[in-house]
Amino acid sequence: MKNGHFTEDKLKKENTQMRSVWSIPVSKSEKEFGNHPTQKPLDLLLRIIAASTNDGDVILDPFNGSGTTGAAALITGNRLYIGTEIDADYCRLTKERLAAIQPTT
């Protein structure tokens, strides 16, 4: 994470240790498939996954919501993802969101 390149974070200085405060702007385009009241920015989940998982790891999100964690896992690549959600509308939203992601291989 020290050498990570996080262009969206104006507080992170190159080649310095990761700070405890991250500046991650929220993009309106992330609501393209619908709204969830506690949706997190995709860049936040991308950074969390990069910091805390390795290739082949399984990521569990027991409160899937709109599927941001699943989207980040798919974009990061080489991660398995399990998400649970009780609201059928959010399950549908997640399926649409994940289907729209183009693999980066």
PDB file of C-alpha atoms in Angstrom:
ATOM      1  CA  MET A   1       0.000   0.000   0.000  1.00  0.00           C
ATOM      2  CA  LYS A   2       2.951   2.320   0.550  1.00  0.00           C
ATOM      3  CA  ASN A   3       3.799   2.234  -3.142  1.00  0.00           C
ATOM      4  CA  GLY A   4       0.189   2.055  -4.317  1.00  0.00           C
ATOM      5  CA  HIS A   5      -0.917   4.532  -6.950  1.00  0.00           C
ATOM      6  CA  PHE A   6      -4.224   6.063  -5.844  1.00  0.00           C
ATOM      7  CA  THR A   7      -4.841   9.015  -8.150  1.00  0.00           C
ATOM      8  CA  GLU A   8      -8.297   9.719  -6.702  1.00  0.00           C
ATOM      9  CA  ASP A   9      -6.845  10.306  -3.212  1.00  0.00           C
ATOM     10  CA  LYS A  10      -5.411  13.809  -3.008  1.00  0.00           C
ATOM     11  CA  LEU A  11      -4.086  13.163   0.524  1.00  0.00           C
ATOM     12  CA  LYS A  12      -1.918  10.130  -0.376  1.00  0.00           C
ATOM     13  CA  LYS A  13       1.642  11.161  -1.167  1.00  0.00           C
ATOM     14  CA  GLU A  14       3.690   8.925  -3.451  1.00  0.00           C
ATOM     15  CA  ASN A  15       6.086   6.487  -1.714  1.00  0.00           C
ATOM     16  CA  THR A  16       4.755   7.262   1.750  1.00  0.00           C
ATOM     17  CA  GLN A  17       2.930   5.003   4.163  1.00  0.00           C
ATOM     18  CA  MET A  18      -0.843   4.778   3.750  1.00  0.00           C
ATOM     19  CA  ARG A  19      -2.622   7.281   5.982  1.00  0.00           C
ATOM     20  CA  SER A  20      -5.515   6.492   8.301  1.00  0.00           C
ATOM     21  CA  VAL A  21      -7.626   9.097   6.468  1.00  0.00           C
ATOM     22  CA  TRP A  22      -8.451   8.412   2.836  1.00  0.00           C
ATOM     23  CA  SER A  23      -9.866  11.037   0.500  1.00  0.00           C
ATOM     24  CA  ILE A  24     -12.128   9.131  -1.884  1.00  0.00           C
ATOM     25  CA  PRO A  25     -14.729  11.135  -3.778  1.00  0.00           C
ATOM     26  CA  VAL A  26     -18.127   9.607  -4.482  1.00  0.00           C
ATOM     27  CA  SER A  27     -19.045   9.356  -8.167  1.00  0.00           C
ATOM     28  CA  LYS A  28     -22.666   9.751  -9.270  1.00  0.00           C
ATOM     29  CA  SER A  29     -22.036   7.189 -12.028  1.00  0.00           C
ATOM     30  CA  GLU A  30     -21.867   4.492  -9.336  1.00  0.00           C
ATOM     31  CA  LYS A  31     -25.636   4.834  -8.893  1.00  0.00           C
ATOM     32  CA  GLU A  32     -26.185   3.860 -12.547  1.00  0.00           C
ATOM     33  CA  PHE A  33     -27.968   0.621 -11.678  1.00  0.00           C
ATOM     34  CA  GLY A  34     -29.947   2.003  -8.739  1.00  0.00           C
ATOM     35  CA  ASN A  35     -29.569   3.473  -5.300  1.00  0.00           C
ATOM     36  CA  HIS A  36     -28.762   1.890  -1.986  1.00  0.00           C
ATOM     37  CA  PRO A  37     -28.879   4.095   1.128  1.00  0.00           C
ATOM     38  CA  THR A  38     -25.455   2.969   2.402  1.00  0.00           C
ATOM     39  CA  GLN A  39     -23.632   2.365  -0.870  1.00  0.00           C
ATOM     40  CA  LYS A  40     -19.863   2.762  -0.580  1.00  0.00           C
ATOM     41  CA  PRO A  41     -17.614   4.270  -3.265  1.00  0.00           C
ATOM     42  CA  LEU A  42     -16.139   1.650  -5.593  1.00  0.00           C
ATOM     43  CA  ASP A  43     -12.650   3.135  -5.129  1.00  0.00           C
ATOM     44  CA  LEU A  44     -12.943   2.507  -1.380  1.00  0.00           C
ATOM     45  CA  LEU A  45     -13.674  -1.194  -1.876  1.00  0.00           C
ATOM     46  CA  LEU A  46     -10.948  -1.513  -4.513  1.00  0.00           C
ATOM     47  CA  ARG A  47      -8.423  -0.173  -2.021  1.00  0.00           C
ATOM     48  CA  ILE A  48      -9.684  -2.347   0.846  1.00  0.00           C
ATOM     49  CA  ILE A  49      -9.475  -5.465  -1.341  1.00  0.00           C
ATOM     50  CA  ALA A  50      -5.961  -4.543  -2.528  1.00  0.00           C
ATOM     51  CA  ALA A  51      -4.845  -3.968   1.074  1.00  0.00           C
ATOM     52  CA  SER A  52      -6.358  -7.045   2.662  1.00  0.00           C
ATOM     53  CA  THR A  53      -6.601  -9.887   0.131  1.00  0.00           C
ATOM     54  CA  ASN A  54      -4.411 -11.954  -2.156  1.00  0.00           C
ATOM     55  CA  ASP A  55      -5.010 -13.734  -5.453  1.00  0.00           C
ATOM     56  CA  GLY A  56      -7.387 -16.645  -4.939  1.00  0.00           C
ATOM     57  CA  ASP A  57      -8.901 -15.304  -1.718  1.00  0.00           C
ATOM     58  CA  VAL A  58     -12.636 -15.481  -1.039  1.00  0.00           C
ATOM     59  CA  ILE A  59     -14.342 -12.201  -0.146  1.00  0.00           C
ATOM     60  CA  LEU A  60     -17.562 -12.445   1.863  1.00  0.00           C
ATOM     61  CA  ASP A  61     -19.999  -9.547   2.047  1.00  0.00           C
ATOM     62  CA  PRO A  62     -22.888 -10.595   4.313  1.00  0.00           C
ATOM     63  CA  PHE A  63     -24.692  -7.302   3.599  1.00  0.00           C
ATOM     64  CA  ASN A  64     -24.358  -7.188  -0.183  1.00  0.00           C
ATOM     65  CA  GLY A  65     -26.617  -4.208  -0.878  1.00  0.00           C
ATOM     66  CA  SER A  66     -25.938  -2.910  -4.370  1.00  0.00           C
ATOM     67  CA  GLY A  67     -22.921  -5.183  -4.886  1.00  0.00           C
ATOM     68  CA  THR A  68     -20.031  -2.721  -4.647  1.00  0.00           C
ATOM     69  CA  THR A  69     -17.816  -5.310  -2.956  1.00  0.00           C
ATOM     70  CA  GLY A  70     -18.589  -7.841  -5.693  1.00  0.00           C
ATOM     71  CA  ALA A  71     -17.863  -5.267  -8.392  1.00  0.00           C
ATOM     72  CA  ALA A  72     -14.530  -4.437  -6.759  1.00  0.00           C
ATOM     73  CA  ALA A  73     -13.631  -8.134  -6.451  1.00  0.00           C
ATOM     74  CA  LEU A  74     -14.421  -8.686 -10.134  1.00  0.00           C
ATOM     75  CA  ILE A  75     -12.450  -5.617 -11.230  1.00  0.00           C
ATOM     76  CA  THR A  76      -9.477  -6.541  -9.029  1.00  0.00           C
ATOM     77  CA  GLY A  77      -9.476 -10.026 -10.536  1.00  0.00           C
ATOM     78  CA  ASN A  78      -8.373 -13.394  -9.186  1.00  0.00           C
ATOM     79  CA  ARG A  79     -10.726 -13.130  -6.193  1.00  0.00           C
ATOM     80  CA  LEU A  80     -13.821 -15.154  -5.424  1.00  0.00           C
ATOM     81  CA  TYR A  81     -16.850 -13.315  -4.086  1.00  0.00           C
ATOM     82  CA  ILE A  82     -19.825 -14.359  -1.981  1.00  0.00           C
ATOM     83  CA  GLY A  83     -22.531 -11.827  -1.204  1.00  0.00           C
ATOM     84  CA  THR A  84     -25.792 -12.293   0.693  1.00  0.00           C
ATOM     85  CA  GLU A  85     -28.785  -9.981   0.548  1.00  0.00           C
ATOM     86  CA  ILE A  86     -32.408 -10.381   1.700  1.00  0.00           C
ATOM     87  CA  ASP A  87     -33.887  -7.764  -0.637  1.00  0.00           C
ATOM     88  CA  ALA A  88     -34.652  -9.255  -4.070  1.00  0.00           C
ATOM     89  CA  ASP A  89     -34.435  -5.835  -5.733  1.00  0.00           C
ATOM     90  CA  TYR A  90     -30.854  -5.374  -4.545  1.00  0.00           C
ATOM     91  CA  CYS A  91     -29.988  -8.910  -5.664  1.00  0.00           C
ATOM     92  CA  ARG A  92     -31.275  -8.021  -9.135  1.00  0.00           C
ATOM     93  CA  LEU A  93     -29.347  -4.740  -9.079  1.00  0.00           C
ATOM     94  CA  THR A  94     -26.137  -6.585  -8.123  1.00  0.00           C
ATOM     95  CA  LYS A  95     -26.565  -9.131 -10.934  1.00  0.00           C
ATOM     96  CA  GLU A  96     -27.032  -6.331 -13.483  1.00  0.00           C
ATOM     97  CA  ARG A  97     -24.088  -4.401 -12.103  1.00  0.00           C
ATOM     98  CA  LEU A  98     -21.733  -7.383 -12.173  1.00  0.00           C
ATOM     99  CA  ALA A  99     -22.861  -8.414 -15.664  1.00  0.00           C
ATOM    100  CA  ALA A 100     -21.969  -4.940 -16.968  1.00  0.00           C
ATOM    101  CA  ILE A 101     -18.339  -5.161 -15.793  1.00  0.00           C
ATOM    102  CA  GLN A 102     -15.900  -5.996 -18.552  1.00  0.00           C
ATOM    103  CA  PRO A 103     -13.123  -8.373 -17.464  1.00  0.00           C
ATOM    104  CA  THR A 104      -9.661  -6.806 -17.500  1.00  0.00           C
ATOM    105  CA  THR A 105      -7.748  -9.802 -18.850  1.00  0.00           C
TER     106      THR A 105
END
